[in-house]
Amino acid sequence: MSEPLLIVRDLVKHFPQYEQRILTKRQTGSVRAVDGVNLDVMAGETVGLVGESGCGKSTTARLILRLIEATSGSVIFDGVDVLNADDEALRRLRRQMQIVFQDPYASLNPRLSVREIVGEGLRIWGETADFDKRVGDLLDRVGLNRRFLDRYPHEFSGGQRQRLGIARALAVRPKLLVLDEPVSALDVSVQAQVLNLLVDLRDEFDLTMIFIAHDLSVVRQICDRVAVMYLGRIVELGDRDGIYTRSTHPYTQALMSAVPVPDPVHERERERIPLEGDPPSPLNPPSGCRFHPRCFKAETICRTEDPPLIERVGGHECACHFPEVSNVT
Amino acid sequence: MSAAQSDGGGAPLLRVDDLRATYDTEGGVVRAVDGVSFELRHGEVLAIVGESGSGKTATSLALLDLLPKHIGKVVGGSAEFDGIDLTKLSAADMRAVRGARIAMIFQDALTALNPVHKVGKQISEMIRAHQRVPRSQAWERAVDLLEMVGIPNPRERASNYVHEFSGGMRQRAMIAMAIALEPEILIADEPTTALDVTVQAQVLDVLLGLRERLGMSIILITHDLGVVARAADRVMVMYGGRKIEEQTTEGLFANPQHPYTKGLLRSMPRLDSVIGDRLTQIPGAPPSLVNPSEACRFAPRCDFARPICDEQYPAQVSIGSGSQVACHAAGDPTWETNT
Amino acid sequence: MSASRSDIAAQATAARPFSERREKLMLLLANRQGMVGLVLVLAFFASAIFAPWLAPYDPNALDIPVRLSGPTWDHWAGTDSLGRDQFTRLLYGARVSLGIGVSVAFLSTLIGVTVGVLAGFLGGWVESVLMRLTDIALMVPPLIFLIIGARMMQDKLSGGAIWPLIFLVTVVSWMTIARVIRGQVLALREREFVEAARALGAKKRRIIGRAILPNLIGIITVNLTIAVAGAILLESTLSFLGLGVQVPTPTWGNMLDSAKSFIETEPYLVWFPGLAIVITVLCVNFVGDGLRDALDPTQRKT
Amino acid sequence: MWIYALKRCGLAVVIVFCALAALFALLHMIPGDPVSIALGPRATPEVQARYAEKMHLDEPLVVQFGIFVGNAITGDLGMDVFSERSVTLIVLDQLPFTIVLALAGLGWAVILGIPLGCLSAVRPNSWLDRVTGLVSVGTIAVPSFLVSIWSLLVFSVMLGWLPVLGAGDPGDLGDQIYHLILPAFAVGLGWVGYLARLVRASMLEVMGENYIRAAWAFGLPRRTVVYRYALKVAILPTITLIGIGFGNLLSGTVFAEIIFSRPGLGKLIFDMVMNRNFPVVQGAVLVTAALYVVVALVADLVVAWTDPRVRESL
């Protein structure tokens, strides 16, 4: 196996909580949004990052692109140390790593025309030869009419805006595309269009993708490997079939069992693993295994000892003291 | 599957007939609800499914005269509930119905509960708005209700403000408020959409448990077909402000009739499907409802559209045992074989 | 296979005939109050600029025999205690009042926007220092500051200079817009399209210029108009207290000041300059409100 | 909550100190001989010498400032070299007039403005709403010195209903109130429109919130929804504004005081500035700033106490 395209090691992001004083600030604590994430992404594969709100999946994405500064850890992209790159090196790196955002309304500058939005990357990198034609080709490629060049974002529907966001990211021909909940703001009928488009583009542009979502079914549709996150950590990591049919972490199992299946007969017979309460606050995560207060298997050791993410049963990595294969779908 | 499942016979609890509601916007008049008819029976869970802008929320707001003031209004139709027409009630009579006989819960409980009153205070105030109960007694009731929806330490929690609650607890608190007067109908507008799946499951359980216990009927508004499969007895699918299909839940999932419903079911990524390369997709985007033409709203996106679809809106066709579909192609044998 | 059909459907729903800019212009034109305000404000500016050609008399020409004559055919707005034509002086006064109003508005907006953008975009200690400075400046009672300041610069003012007034009024006028702009920049900075620009490798200058500033134009314009009104009020106030522009240069404020002594016998001397101030400020506010309605995205529905 | 209150008090002290420093710097930054600048060319040499000694002008600036601050803390604002009276006493003499005027002016504005804004928000586009809208825009556009002149012109000169000048007979409460009417009207008028507009906007925003819709959906009576649910939230920004407004009025009454020849802090400052009597100005401004900060502080604390979201985050 070749060297991974992206290597993430012990990535940590703590958002300090401040109390404003007159001129200074005093730290009162910190939100441990991402707390030691390890992840390798091979060239050409699509890795899914799933978890509930507040588990740190979007923060992880922004850390990898260094849109926010990490507290500690390392990100190596294509052999280059992203977190220690100087401004100029970072700018060059960013051509190769692009991101598509969740909110199709907030992610496009309302004051710029489609030409300027999609072509922004070309302008930044001075590739202005055949500008209109290149932007037009990109529009074609994401299924939009090239006559839309002079329109403004508010004239488009949510699905079309998301296509614009994808075209903008592809303009600089990145190697890695990070998709942060790209379809969760879209209606179901439009979701499928965008997912299909992404699959097509992945093949055509040889993209490596990190796909972030809270919807397990969407991730299953598009990803080769899946990482399940809980409170800033990856708790289970494996290939798609492994995660979806032979998951070993109780959280993955509970999560999977909670997703309702659109089939009333099957759905009403399914066995469910009920979880008590809401996910705890990342401001003050539980001791030991972070999942233990909600875990149906928790024992004394779980309260005191944090299980490492290592390969256990089922052929994939799992951070649990009592991993067991189970199929809950 | 439940004891309270639709009994088939008997007069319906709520009979909505040709309900129409509009929104005035700068772009023009939006026909948000455009001739919707349905019945709700005693003790059943009726799901209204549709995408954003399909009119599912507007329908429920129209029933309780809660459309945004000065913008939205009911312009036609009737909604008969226990011998009274909800659309013709005076403001005072409507107020007596709201909350007490038909209650509603909303998607985002954080913004739907008052930020500056204690949660227990809000519940007891709501009780006292409808019944002459002393303050302390109403407070006790509020505590009991919080316990009933599964909030730990209800007595303590009643003195909290909503921002001190977690997402799941907020939704539970709102449910507690809605069931305080044991309403006959509970309208739940996307009650779980803003919640994480693990919490969503808990809240759905609470809702269904209460249905059993109090024998109320529920109108469940959602865009999530998984939630429908889990919780509903009957489903009505809306598209472009109109009802396009209605069936029992089993019937709808086993044998969807309208091309949109079929497309929706197929375009959904699901946990239990065989993984193929591509999802079946419905092309295009939902229609604008500003001054719509008489054409079938779905025709521009429909793979089976025919000339007639662009000319007139299809009538509602009954397809046996309370099921209905509005499609020119429905029941056409040649079309059936094509799909 | 469905690509072509999907395209057709997409285009059917996407079409909107007007560009955003045209749409806003239409909204502004549709706002009756705003339009009336705009027309009147433009008229005032025109008459101020062309005062030497429009005015029937020399503003400083004394005509003692007709002093304190009420409004007549010869003197539409009457004459003052030295027999100077009030209407002429009103026109010339507009030059000073509007001139100061516009200069102050531009200067204070410039300072406010600079402070707000720098504080909001750079954050950190720059933000702390700038915003604390703004807070302290806001605590200074503007009138007292102006009274003290104008008194100290009185020798300059007596020499007929106007810049000390512009300077003083600007000093008390920039804080509100700085705070508003900072709030907006903070919100914009978190918007995903700004992140997207960074992700594409855009430099800070480009992000401020292309992503932040264009999205502030609406709020800057609105504040600019409102600042004009505020500055006219402050200037007339100071001149009324005898601390602003010194006679014989006419301004609406010092005309009122000199009229004070004749309030019991010649009330018209108090009415006309006062009305000039009120109508101007009212119209400028109408324009501001109209602009706000036209530019505020929450007013529009998609 | 208490910690928050303490912190805000600390901040208030810092702000007053800054204001003090700024004022001190302003008054000492004027180029030239401080004595003749402070006293003007008319002062006799004896007065000048006495002034220089009283103000410790021979000491370095920092020391002067230190002395000034030290005295200010003990309530000694220095001595007026012309009248030989204590500045503290001079200021305290004028203070009640201004406070009464500011309270009366803001008081009637609050009593009228808040219900007007509230009612016009509850019934948008009604005739009441339109009238309120016109009044708001109108009163905001009329500077308060014009209101003073015009109301004097109309009610005293033309109609002769109300007295022209002064604050009334010191011993006669009725006469004092009689003399208070016009100035209070002039001072408060702009605030009626301002408050009405703010309350209306704030109410409309709150009335559009989800929890108001939910309150309707739960069948709560109109009065509960409007007054206990909506107004309680909508009033919060108004409280802050009233605090700031009161602070501003402590100096903003200057026109009313000048035009109606009424004693008060504003008139004192104006007169002393015109007479270049800067020690008195310094003292009066300091008292104004301190009062302003205290009022703003109280308003902030009231808001924090009323809004659990703010209270919680403290």
Coordinates of N, CA, C and O in Angstrom, one line a residue, chain B residues 23 25-32 287-293, chain C residues 302:
Chain B
Y23 N -50.2 33.2 1.3 CA -49.3 34.1 1.9 C -49.1 35.3 1.0 O -48.9 35.0 -0.2
T25 N -46.6 37.8 -0.4 CA -45.2 38.2 -0.4 C -45.0 39.2 -1.4 O -45.9 39.6 -2.2
E26 N -43.8 39.8 -1.4 CA -43.5 40.8 -2.4 C -43.5 40.3 -3.8 O -43.8 41.0 -4.7
G27 N -43.2 39.0 -3.9 CA -43.2 38.4 -5.2 C -44.6 38.1 -5.7 O -44.8 37.8 -6.9
G28 N -45.6 38.2 -4.9 CA -47.0 37.9 -5.2 C -47.6 37.0 -4.2 O -47.1 36.8 -3.1
V29 N -48.9 36.5 -4.5 CA -49.6 35.7 -3.6 C -49.2 34.3 -3.7 O -49.2 33.7 -4.8
V30 N -48.7 33.7 -2.6 CA -48.3 32.3 -2.6 C -49.5 31.4 -2.2 O -50.0 31.7 -1.1
R31 N -49.8 30.5 -3.0 CA -50.9 29.6 -2.6 C -50.3 28.4 -1.8 O -50.1 27.3 -2.4
A32 N -50.1 28.7 -0.5 CA -49.4 27.7 0.3 C -50.2 26.4 0.5 O -49.6 25.3 0.5
P287 N -41.6 23.4 -7.1 CA -42.1 24.5 -7.9 C -42.3 25.8 -7.0 O -42.4 25.7 -5.8
S288 N -42.4 26.9 -7.7 CA -42.8 28.1 -7.0 C -44.3 28.1 -6.9 O -45.0 27.7 -7.8
L289 N -44.8 28.6 -5.8 CA -46.3 28.6 -5.6 C -46.9 30.0 -5.8 O -48.0 30.2 -5.4
V290 N -46.1 30.9 -6.4 CA -46.7 32.2 -6.7 C -47.5 32.1 -8.0 O -47.0 31.7 -9.1
N291 N -48.8 32.3 -7.9 CA -49.7 32.3 -9.1 C -49.5 31.0 -9.9 O -49.1 31.1 -11.1
P292 N -49.6 29.8 -9.4 CA -49.3 28.6 -10.1 C -50.4 28.4 -11.2 O -51.5 28.9 -11.1
S293 N -50.0 27.7 -12.3 CA -50.9 27.5 -13.4 C -51.8 26.3 -12.9 O -51.7 25.7 -11.9
Chain C
T302 N -37.6 35.5 -0.9 CA -37.3 34.8 -2.1 C -38.4 33.8 -2.5 O -39.2 33.4 -1.6

